[in-house]
Amino acid sequence: MSTDRTETTARPFDTPLSIILLSLWFGLLTGLGEVAIMAIRKYALHRFLFLSMDSVWMAPVADVVLFATAGIVLAALRRILPGRFRIPAVMLLSALAIFTLLLTYGPLWKPAGVLLALGGGMQAARVIHRHSSASGRLIWWTLPAMAILVLVLGAVLRISMLTGEHRVGTASNAPRPAAPNVLLIVLDTIRSWNLGIYGYSRPTTPELQRWMRGGVRFEHVLSTAPWTLPSHASMFTGHFPHELSADWLTPLDDKFPTLAELLTAEGYRSGGFVANTTYCSYESGLARGFGHYEDYPVTGAQVMLSSALGRYLAGSRFVRRKLLRKSAGDVNTEFLGWLGENKQERPFFVFLNYLDAHNPYQPPKPFDTLFSDPGSARYLTSLREDTPAREWTPEVLRAAQDKYDESIAYMDHELGQLFGELKRRGLWDNTLVIVTADHGEEFGERGVFFHGNSLYRGALEVPLLMHLPGTIPDRLVSTTVSLRDLAATVLNVAGSSHDGEMPGRSLARFWDGRVADSALTGDTLLMELSYSSRLPRATPVAKGPMKAVLMDNRRLIRNGDGREELYDFANDRTDQRDLAALPAEADMLAALRRALESLAPRRNGLAARSGDNSIPAPR
């Protein structure tokens, strides 16, 4: 195809320039095809996409770049090779377009996809060459039209996001005078066992120990779920996971109000800034109620990985995660930029999610050698969520724990930087700061690794620190509590007019004197894990959905096959000794069964299983 329209019609696909223009056309067509498939999956099939909302323009841009690169290579070969050797550009570009669209179907066997694409490309090339004049005219006129459509899609998306933020951020009520700011910081995948502030032998949290001194620390805190989305959803709504829609392929719906909705309606300026773009993004439902929300960054790597072909060329999930990593420093920068100098016309409610200690553990320099030797990260390059236990050699396990601890130390450093900046802006003393985690991490204590695979304690026990001068005293609470109570606690401590509207009980009862210390007892706590066929097979959850309940220092785990495990919470931190078969525990076991049935009644005997196999790894 040539810029001269007469030559375009006569010889539409023979010159190097025409090959390049043809590649641009195929790139735009393929990108818009991906957008159409995204729309069908999201709005017709109600499926998670696990992609940025900006993919409506990013995917076409990425495909244009990738196809243009292919076109330039083909054009160069057309120049270099002898004239009698014809490069089948139309066939190859058609096949590449078909292959890219086939890649959007997750279970596709790649060799089969290549064969299908080549066959389809040959047929498409025959049709295009048979009607070369009409094809040339079609391409010539639709190329700019598709480019304009991509620009319009991007503009409409951005305008809708801005107007949506303005609509949500317009408060109907004025906040009460002297209402404190609320800063909720969730350290994704952090178990309390590895924090210096919780007595860990390594100095992983010097900044938390410095800045959170004078606040309350809860010694034993359990998440309601061992993975991100249901845990966050429970924190935001006060409901147990089985009461919520949030699951592997289902976002949090609007059945229950969120903490952000209540505080925003009360006049708070609200914002969310998240690094976990898999299960804390806009489509997770966690953004509901926030006036401003930032998840996927707009970067070159993000643009290219918005295309199915870009993700395929990037290779393993490990590489993609490394390319898309959003650090704690990035999250802080986004938050502080949005906050500005904040003249305190309205208090803010901000949610920060840090992902730096999530697998693959990749602490930045100089933290990457804080507890390990240079080069130890080489042991982790092949680790996956389904890596069998036998491959966790002592060297691999040591490297994983070292890198995990170094990642925590990096996040702690960034927290110190953040807190110092809030102090400089005069906001620290009037901000309720909450530092917690959505779930923990397992390092083989029960033969299980990572998280989202079991209800053992390593995946559930998280930190919980609260600081607000003049309101929260310096106190250690030894009673075991649940993150389910977090929303009720925030509303209570902040003096919200919505205090009492969230399920759960305010944890302020442990320090405000309304309940005598002698009457402070722990609640019966519930933990849950739903099933998916994509979760690793050699793990407890492979048997089906799991539930656990804690009462009177005994914790019962009910596995998907009905088998029960019983552990002494006070004296067996890593769940090593199963007490379920002991006659002395029979009465306690029966009481725990009743408590579990009361908190989470079984429907039709067993909870439903999800058979879908397109979920990503637990995050």
Coordinates of N, CA, C and O in Angstrom, one line a residue, residues 447-520:
G447 N 4.0 -27.8 55.8 CA 4.2 -28.3 54.4 C 3.5 -27.5 53.4 O 3.3 -28.0 52.2
V448 N 3.0 -26.3 53.7 CA 2.3 -25.4 52.8 C 3.0 -24.1 52.6 O 3.6 -23.7 53.6
F449 N 3.0 -23.6 51.4 CA 3.8 -22.4 51.2 C 2.9 -21.3 50.6 O 1.8 -21.6 50.0
F450 N 3.3 -20.0 50.7 CA 2.6 -18.9 50.2 C 1.3 -18.7 51.0 O 1.3 -18.8 52.2
H451 N 0.2 -18.5 50.3 CA -1.1 -18.2 51.0 C -2.2 -18.5 50.1 O -2.1 -18.9 49.0
G452 N -3.4 -18.5 50.7 CA -4.6 -18.8 49.9 C -4.8 -20.3 49.7 O -5.7 -20.7 48.9
N453 N -4.0 -21.1 50.4 CA -4.0 -22.6 50.2 C -4.6 -23.3 51.4 O -4.9 -24.5 51.3
S454 N -4.6 -22.7 52.6 CA -5.0 -23.4 53.8 C -5.5 -22.4 54.8 O -5.4 -21.2 54.6
L455 N -5.9 -22.9 55.9 CA -6.3 -22.0 57.1 C -5.4 -22.2 58.2 O -5.8 -22.0 59.4
Y456 N -4.2 -22.6 58.0 CA -3.2 -22.7 59.1 C -2.8 -21.2 59.5 O -3.0 -20.3 58.7
R457 N -2.3 -21.1 60.7 CA -2.2 -19.8 61.3 C -1.2 -18.9 60.6 O -1.4 -17.7 60.7
G458 N -0.2 -19.4 60.0 CA 0.8 -18.6 59.4 C 0.2 -17.7 58.3 O 0.6 -16.6 58.0
A459 N -0.9 -18.2 57.6 CA -1.5 -17.4 56.6 C -2.6 -16.5 57.1 O -3.2 -15.7 56.3
L460 N -2.9 -16.5 58.4 CA -4.0 -15.7 59.0 C -3.6 -14.7 60.0 O -4.3 -13.7 60.2
E461 N -2.5 -14.9 60.7 CA -2.1 -14.0 61.8 C -1.4 -12.8 61.3 O -0.3 -12.9 60.7
V462 N -1.9 -11.6 61.6 CA -1.4 -10.4 61.0 C -1.2 -9.3 62.1 O -1.7 -9.5 63.2
P463 N -0.5 -8.3 61.8 CA -0.3 -7.2 62.7 C -1.5 -6.3 62.7 O -2.3 -6.2 61.8
L464 N -1.7 -5.6 63.8 CA -2.7 -4.5 63.9 C -2.2 -3.5 64.9 O -2.1 -3.7 66.1
L465 N -1.8 -2.3 64.4 CA -1.3 -1.2 65.2 C -2.2 0.0 64.9 O -2.6 0.3 63.8
M466 N -2.5 0.8 66.0 CA -3.3 2.0 65.9 C -2.7 3.1 66.6 O -2.2 2.9 67.8
H467 N -2.7 4.3 66.0 CA -2.1 5.5 66.7 C -2.9 6.7 66.4 O -3.2 7.1 65.3
L468 N -3.3 7.4 67.5 CA -3.9 8.7 67.4 C -3.7 9.4 68.7 O -4.3 9.1 69.8
P469 N -2.8 10.4 68.8 CA -2.4 11.0 70.0 C -3.6 11.7 70.7 O -4.5 12.3 70.1
G470 N -3.7 11.4 72.0 CA -4.8 12.0 72.8 C -6.0 11.2 72.8 O -7.0 11.5 73.6
T471 N -6.1 10.2 72.0 CA -7.3 9.4 71.9 C -7.0 7.9 72.2 O -7.7 7.2 72.9
I472 N -5.9 7.4 71.6 CA -5.5 6.0 71.7 C -4.3 5.9 72.7 O -3.3 6.6 72.4
P473 N -4.4 5.2 73.7 CA -3.3 5.1 74.7 C -2.2 4.2 74.3 O -2.4 3.4 73.3
D474 N -1.1 4.2 74.9 CA 0.0 3.2 74.7 C -0.4 2.0 75.4 O -0.4 1.9 76.7
R475 N -0.7 0.9 74.6 CA -1.3 -0.3 75.3 C -1.0 -1.5 74.4 O -1.0 -1.4 73.2
L476 N -0.8 -2.6 75.1 CA -0.7 -3.9 74.4 C -1.9 -4.7 74.7 O -2.2 -4.9 75.9
V477 N -2.7 -5.2 73.7 CA -3.9 -6.0 73.9 C -3.5 -7.4 73.6 O -3.1 -7.7 72.5
S478 N -3.7 -8.3 74.6 CA -3.3 -9.7 74.3 C -4.5 -10.5 73.9 O -4.3 -11.7 73.4
T479 N -5.7 -10.0 74.0 CA -6.9 -10.8 73.6 C -6.8 -10.9 72.0 O -6.6 -10.0 71.3
T480 N -7.1 -12.1 71.5 CA -7.2 -12.3 70.1 C -8.4 -11.7 69.5 O -9.5 -11.9 70.0
V481 N -8.2 -10.9 68.4 CA -9.3 -10.2 67.8 C -9.3 -10.5 66.3 O -8.3 -11.1 65.7
S482 N -10.3 -10.0 65.6 CA -10.5 -10.3 64.2 C -10.5 -8.9 63.4 O -11.0 -7.9 63.9
L483 N -10.0 -9.0 62.2 CA -10.0 -7.8 61.3 C -11.4 -7.4 60.9 O -11.7 -6.3 60.4
R484 N -12.4 -8.3 61.1 CA -13.7 -8.0 60.8 C -14.2 -6.8 61.6 O -15.1 -6.1 61.1
D485 N -13.6 -6.5 62.7 CA -14.1 -5.4 63.6 C -13.4 -4.1 63.2 O -13.7 -3.1 63.9
L486 N -12.6 -4.1 62.1 CA -11.9 -2.9 61.8 C -12.8 -1.7 61.4 O -12.6 -0.6 61.9
A487 N -13.8 -1.9 60.5 CA -14.7 -0.9 60.1 C -15.4 -0.3 61.3 O -15.5 1.0 61.4
A488 N -16.0 -1.1 62.1 CA -16.7 -0.6 63.3 C -15.8 0.2 64.2 O -16.2 1.2 64.8
T489 N -14.5 -0.2 64.3 CA -13.5 0.5 65.1 C -13.2 1.9 64.6 O -13.2 2.9 65.3
V490 N -13.0 2.0 63.3 CA -12.7 3.3 62.6 C -13.9 4.3 62.9 O -13.7 5.4 63.3
L491 N -15.1 3.8 62.6 CA -16.3 4.7 62.8 C -16.4 5.2 64.3 O -16.7 6.3 64.5
N492 N -16.1 4.3 65.2 CA -16.2 4.6 66.6 C -15.1 5.6 67.0 O -15.4 6.6 67.7
V493 N -13.9 5.3 66.7 CA -12.7 6.1 67.1 C -12.8 7.5 66.5 O -12.5 8.5 67.1
A494 N -13.2 7.5 65.2 CA -13.3 8.8 64.5 C -14.5 9.7 64.9 O -14.7 10.8 64.5
G495 N -15.4 9.1 65.8 CA -16.5 9.9 66.2 C -17.6 10.1 65.1 O -18.3 11.1 65.1
S496 N -17.7 9.1 64.2 CA -18.6 9.2 63.1 C -20.0 9.2 63.5 O -20.4 8.5 64.4
S497 N -20.8 9.9 62.7 CA -22.3 9.8 63.0 C -22.8 8.4 62.6 O -24.0 8.1 62.9
H498 N -22.0 7.6 61.8 CA -22.4 6.3 61.5 C -21.9 5.2 62.4 O -22.0 4.0 62.2
D499 N -21.4 5.7 63.6 CA -20.9 4.7 64.6 C -22.0 3.8 65.0 O -23.2 4.2 65.3
G500 N -21.8 2.5 64.9 CA -22.8 1.5 65.3 C -23.5 0.9 64.1 O -24.3 0.0 64.2
E501 N -23.2 1.4 62.9 CA -23.9 1.0 61.7 C -23.2 -0.2 61.0 O -23.8 -0.9 60.1
M502 N -22.0 -0.5 61.4 CA -21.3 -1.6 60.8 C -21.3 -2.8 61.7 O -21.3 -2.7 62.9
P503 N -21.4 -4.0 61.1 CA -21.3 -5.2 61.9 C -20.0 -5.3 62.7 O -19.0 -4.6 62.3
G504 N -19.9 -6.1 63.7 CA -18.7 -6.2 64.5 C -18.7 -5.3 65.6 O -19.7 -4.5 65.8
R505 N -17.7 -5.4 66.5 CA -17.6 -4.5 67.7 C -16.3 -3.7 67.7 O -15.3 -4.2 67.3
S506 N -16.5 -2.4 68.1 CA -15.3 -1.6 68.1 C -14.2 -2.1 69.0 O -14.5 -2.5 70.2
L507 N -13.0 -2.1 68.5 CA -11.9 -2.6 69.4 C -11.5 -1.5 70.4 O -10.7 -1.8 71.3
A508 N -12.1 -0.4 70.3 CA -11.8 0.7 71.3 C -12.3 0.2 72.7 O -11.8 0.8 73.7
R509 N -13.0 -0.8 72.8 CA -13.5 -1.3 74.1 C -12.3 -1.8 74.9 O -12.4 -2.0 76.1
F510 N -11.1 -2.1 74.3 CA -10.0 -2.5 75.0 C -9.2 -1.4 75.6 O -8.2 -1.7 76.4
W511 N -9.6 -0.2 75.4 CA -8.8 0.9 76.0 C -9.7 2.1 76.5 O -9.2 3.0 77.2
D512 N -10.9 2.2 76.1 CA -11.7 3.4 76.4 C -12.4 3.3 77.8 O -13.0 4.3 78.2
G513 N -12.3 2.2 78.5 CA -12.8 2.1 79.9 C -14.3 1.9 79.9 O -14.8 1.8 81.0
R514 N -15.0 1.7 78.8 CA -16.4 1.5 78.9 C -16.7 0.0 79.3 O -17.8 -0.3 79.8
V515 N -15.7 -0.8 79.2 CA -15.9 -2.2 79.6 C -14.8 -2.5 80.6 O -13.6 -2.2 80.3
A516 N -15.1 -3.0 81.8 CA -14.1 -3.4 82.7 C -13.1 -4.4 82.2 O -13.5 -5.3 81.5
D517 N -11.8 -4.2 82.5 CA -10.8 -5.1 82.0 C -11.1 -6.6 82.3 O -10.8 -7.5 81.5
S518 N -11.7 -6.8 83.5 CA -12.0 -8.2 83.9 C -13.1 -8.8 83.0 O -13.3 -10.0 82.9
A519 N -13.9 -7.9 82.3 CA -15.0 -8.4 81.5 C -14.6 -8.5 80.0 O -15.4 -8.9 79.2
L520 N -13.4 -8.1 79.7 CA -12.9 -8.1 78.3 C -12.5 -9.6 77.9 O -11.5 -10.1 78.4

